[in-house]
Coordinates of C-alpha atoms in Angstrom, one line a residue:
M1 CA -99.6 -6.1 -25.8
S2 CA -100.4 -4.7 -22.3
T3 CA -97.9 -4.9 -19.5
V4 CA -98.4 -5.5 -15.8
L5 CA -95.7 -5.4 -13.0
I6 CA -96.6 -7.6 -10.1
T7 CA -94.8 -7.7 -6.7
G8 CA -95.0 -10.7 -4.5
A9 CA -95.4 -12.9 -7.6
N10 CA -94.0 -16.1 -6.2
R11 CA -97.1 -17.5 -4.4
G12 CA -100.8 -16.9 -3.5
L13 CA -102.5 -14.0 -5.1
G14 CA -99.4 -12.8 -6.9
L15 CA -98.8 -16.1 -8.6
E16 CA -102.4 -16.4 -9.7
F17 CA -102.3 -12.8 -11.1
C18 CA -99.2 -13.9 -13.1
R19 CA -101.0 -17.0 -14.4
Q20 CA -104.2 -15.3 -15.5
Y21 CA -102.5 -12.3 -17.1
A22 CA -100.0 -14.5 -18.9
E23 CA -102.8 -16.6 -20.3
D24 CA -104.5 -13.5 -21.5
N25 CA -101.3 -12.6 -23.4
W26 CA -100.2 -9.7 -21.3
T27 CA -96.5 -9.1 -20.7
V28 CA -96.0 -9.9 -17.1
I29 CA -93.1 -8.5 -15.1
A30 CA -93.1 -10.8 -12.1
C31 CA -91.1 -9.7 -9.1
C32 CA -90.3 -11.6 -5.8
R33 CA -87.6 -11.5 -3.2
D34 CA -85.8 -14.7 -3.9
L35 CA -86.2 -16.4 -7.3
S36 CA -84.2 -19.4 -6.1
K37 CA -87.1 -20.3 -3.8
A38 CA -89.9 -19.4 -6.2
S39 CA -90.2 -22.8 -7.8
A40 CA -93.9 -22.4 -8.8
L41 CA -93.3 -19.0 -10.4
T42 CA -90.2 -20.3 -12.2
Q43 CA -92.2 -23.3 -13.5
L44 CA -95.0 -21.0 -14.7
A45 CA -92.5 -18.7 -16.4
G46 CA -91.1 -21.8 -18.2
Q47 CA -94.6 -22.3 -19.7
H48 CA -95.1 -18.7 -20.8
D49 CA -92.4 -16.6 -22.7
N50 CA -94.4 -13.4 -21.8
I51 CA -93.5 -13.8 -18.1
H52 CA -90.2 -12.0 -17.2
L53 CA -88.8 -12.7 -13.8
H54 CA -86.9 -10.1 -11.6
A55 CA -85.6 -10.5 -8.1
L56 CA -86.9 -7.6 -6.0
D57 CA -86.9 -7.2 -2.2
I58 CA -89.3 -4.3 -1.7
A59 CA -87.9 -3.7 1.8
D60 CA -84.7 -2.5 0.1
F61 CA -85.6 0.7 -1.7
S62 CA -82.3 0.7 -3.5
Q63 CA -83.4 -2.5 -5.3
I64 CA -86.6 -0.7 -6.3
D65 CA -84.6 2.2 -7.7
A66 CA -82.3 -0.3 -9.6
L67 CA -85.2 -2.2 -11.1
S68 CA -86.8 1.0 -12.3
S69 CA -83.6 2.0 -14.0
K70 CA -83.2 -1.5 -15.5
L71 CA -86.7 -1.2 -17.0
S72 CA -86.4 2.4 -17.9
S73 CA -87.6 1.9 -21.5
I74 CA -90.7 -0.2 -20.5
A75 CA -94.2 1.2 -20.4
I76 CA -96.4 -0.2 -17.7
D77 CA -100.2 -0.4 -18.0
V78 CA -100.9 -1.7 -14.5
L79 CA -98.6 -1.5 -11.5
L80 CA -99.8 -4.2 -9.1
N81 CA -98.6 -3.7 -5.5
N82 CA -99.4 -7.2 -4.2
A83 CA -96.5 -8.1 -1.8
G84 CA -97.5 -8.0 1.8
V85 CA -96.8 -9.5 5.2
Y86 CA -98.7 -10.5 8.3
D87 CA -96.3 -10.0 11.2
D88 CA -98.8 -10.3 14.2
K89 CA -98.1 -13.2 16.6
S90 CA -100.4 -14.4 19.3
E91 CA -97.6 -14.1 21.9
H92 CA -97.1 -10.4 21.0
G93 CA -100.6 -8.9 21.4
F94 CA -101.3 -5.6 23.0
G95 CA -99.2 -5.3 26.1
Q96 CA -96.3 -7.3 24.5
L97 CA -96.2 -5.7 21.1
D98 CA -93.1 -6.4 18.9
Y99 CA -92.3 -2.9 17.7
Q100 CA -89.5 -4.1 15.4
A101 CA -92.1 -6.4 13.7
W102 CA -94.5 -3.4 13.5
Q103 CA -91.9 -1.3 11.7
H104 CA -91.4 -4.2 9.3
S105 CA -95.1 -4.4 8.7
M106 CA -95.3 -0.7 7.9
L107 CA -92.3 -0.9 5.6
I108 CA -93.6 -3.7 3.5
N109 CA -97.4 -3.0 3.6
T110 CA -97.4 0.8 3.5
L111 CA -94.1 2.4 2.6
A112 CA -93.0 0.0 -0.2
P113 CA -96.2 0.3 -2.3
V114 CA -95.9 4.1 -2.2
K115 CA -92.2 3.9 -3.1
M116 CA -93.0 1.5 -6.0
T117 CA -95.6 4.0 -7.2
E118 CA -93.2 7.0 -7.0
V119 CA -90.4 5.2 -8.7
F120 CA -92.4 3.6 -11.5
L121 CA -94.6 6.6 -12.2
S122 CA -92.8 7.5 -15.4
H123 CA -93.3 4.0 -16.7
I124 CA -97.0 4.2 -15.8
K125 CA -97.3 7.5 -17.6
R126 CA -96.1 5.8 -20.8
G127 CA -98.7 3.0 -20.5
E128 CA -102.1 2.8 -22.1
Q129 CA -104.2 2.0 -19.0
K130 CA -102.2 4.1 -16.5
L131 CA -103.4 2.3 -13.4
I132 CA -101.9 1.7 -9.9
V133 CA -103.5 -1.2 -8.0
T134 CA -102.7 -2.0 -4.3
I135 CA -103.9 -5.1 -2.6
S136 CA -105.0 -4.1 0.9
S137 CA -107.5 -5.8 3.2
L138 CA -110.8 -5.2 4.9
M139 CA -108.8 -5.6 8.1
G140 CA -107.5 -2.1 7.3
S141 CA -111.0 -0.7 7.7
L142 CA -111.7 1.4 10.8
A143 CA -115.4 1.1 10.4
D144 CA -115.3 -2.7 10.1
N145 CA -113.0 -3.4 13.1
T146 CA -115.2 -4.8 15.7
S147 CA -113.0 -7.7 16.9
G148 CA -109.7 -5.9 17.7
G149 CA -106.3 -7.6 17.6
S150 CA -103.9 -7.8 14.6
I151 CA -102.7 -4.3 15.4
L152 CA -99.6 -4.5 13.2
Y153 CA -101.5 -5.7 10.1
R154 CA -104.6 -3.6 10.6
S155 CA -102.6 -0.4 11.1
S156 CA -100.3 -1.0 8.1
K157 CA -103.3 -1.7 5.8
A158 CA -105.2 1.4 7.1
A159 CA -102.1 3.4 6.5
V160 CA -101.7 2.2 2.9
N161 CA -105.4 2.9 2.3
A162 CA -105.0 6.5 3.4
A163 CA -101.7 6.9 1.4
M164 CA -103.2 5.5 -1.8
R165 CA -106.3 7.6 -1.4
S166 CA -104.1 10.7 -1.3
V167 CA -102.0 9.4 -4.3
S168 CA -105.2 9.0 -6.3
I169 CA -106.1 12.7 -5.7
D170 CA -102.6 13.9 -6.5
L171 CA -102.5 11.9 -9.8
K172 CA -106.0 12.3 -11.1
K173 CA -105.1 15.5 -12.9
E174 CA -102.6 13.4 -14.9
A175 CA -105.3 10.9 -15.8
I176 CA -103.5 8.2 -13.7
G177 CA -105.9 6.0 -11.7
V178 CA -105.6 4.2 -8.4
L179 CA -107.5 1.2 -7.1
I180 CA -107.4 -0.2 -3.5
F181 CA -108.6 -3.8 -3.2
H182 CA -109.9 -6.1 -0.5
P183 CA -109.3 -9.4 -2.2
G184 CA -111.6 -11.3 0.0
W185 CA -110.7 -13.9 2.5
V186 CA -108.7 -16.1 0.2
K187 CA -107.4 -19.7 0.5
T188 CA -103.7 -18.9 0.4
D189 CA -100.7 -19.4 2.8
M190 CA -101.7 -16.1 4.5
G191 CA -105.5 -16.6 4.4
G192 CA -105.4 -20.2 5.6
A193 CA -107.2 -23.4 4.6
N194 CA -110.6 -22.3 6.0
A195 CA -110.9 -19.2 3.7
P196 CA -114.0 -19.5 1.6
T197 CA -112.7 -17.8 -1.6
L198 CA -110.3 -19.5 -4.1
P199 CA -107.4 -17.5 -5.6
T200 CA -108.8 -18.1 -9.1
E201 CA -112.1 -16.4 -8.1
S202 CA -110.6 -13.5 -6.3
I203 CA -108.1 -12.7 -9.1
A204 CA -110.7 -13.1 -11.9
G205 CA -112.9 -10.7 -10.1
M206 CA -110.2 -8.1 -9.5
R207 CA -109.1 -8.4 -13.1
Q208 CA -112.6 -7.7 -14.3
V209 CA -112.8 -4.6 -12.1
I210 CA -109.3 -3.5 -13.4
A211 CA -110.4 -4.0 -17.0
S212 CA -113.6 -1.9 -16.6
F213 CA -111.9 0.8 -14.5
S214 CA -112.7 4.5 -15.3
L215 CA -111.0 7.5 -13.8
E216 CA -114.1 8.4 -11.8
Q217 CA -113.4 5.3 -9.7
S218 CA -109.9 6.4 -8.8
G219 CA -109.2 6.1 -5.1
N220 CA -112.0 3.7 -4.3
F221 CA -111.6 0.9 -1.8
V222 CA -113.4 -2.1 -3.3
Q223 CA -113.8 -5.8 -2.9
Y224 CA -112.7 -8.2 -5.6
D225 CA -116.2 -8.3 -7.0
G226 CA -116.4 -4.5 -7.2
K227 CA -118.4 -3.9 -4.0
T228 CA -117.4 -0.7 -2.2
M229 CA -115.7 -1.4 1.2
P230 CA -116.0 0.8 4.3
W231 CA -113.0 3.0 5.3

């Protein structure tokens, strides 16, 4: 049975990843900051004995280290860095930027996925598929940015794209792959009600790309349907 570790598993894309992988008989290590507030995830885990819940605040790197030690004997096929934040506020645009919020965006959206990758690398090496997946956004694309704004989110996603691209090069010699996803504009709490893509569609597409992944694709920035995205 294959194993996936998912951060930000309590809602939106993370929750749908958990549901689809569990229904496909994967072992799902589902992580979120506060399990006491994750009613949908807890309910889903109650329906699937192959979902294992772990409290994890990815902003606290000591918690990442502790979970890695706790799961030291586990082989991970796919590490799925899904957790993310959108800290931009209309009242804090350019000229009134909230630099503390910017630091938080960089911590969660950029540093934490790289930390997860470093700390769980030994688990991934023991897996069959040996794949690291990071959920980014087209808003991190420099070439696509024609509207400006969202400086905190855009910069943190551009940074994680660059970091994961470098990680893909560093790890390719060890036959470990890296994928960077634009999940589409998805109807979630973050994406909003006007988003055209349902979570079920986005996750099914990304899972298909993950399933057919080859090492030659490592470091690619792709949409949920496999289309290459501009850097």
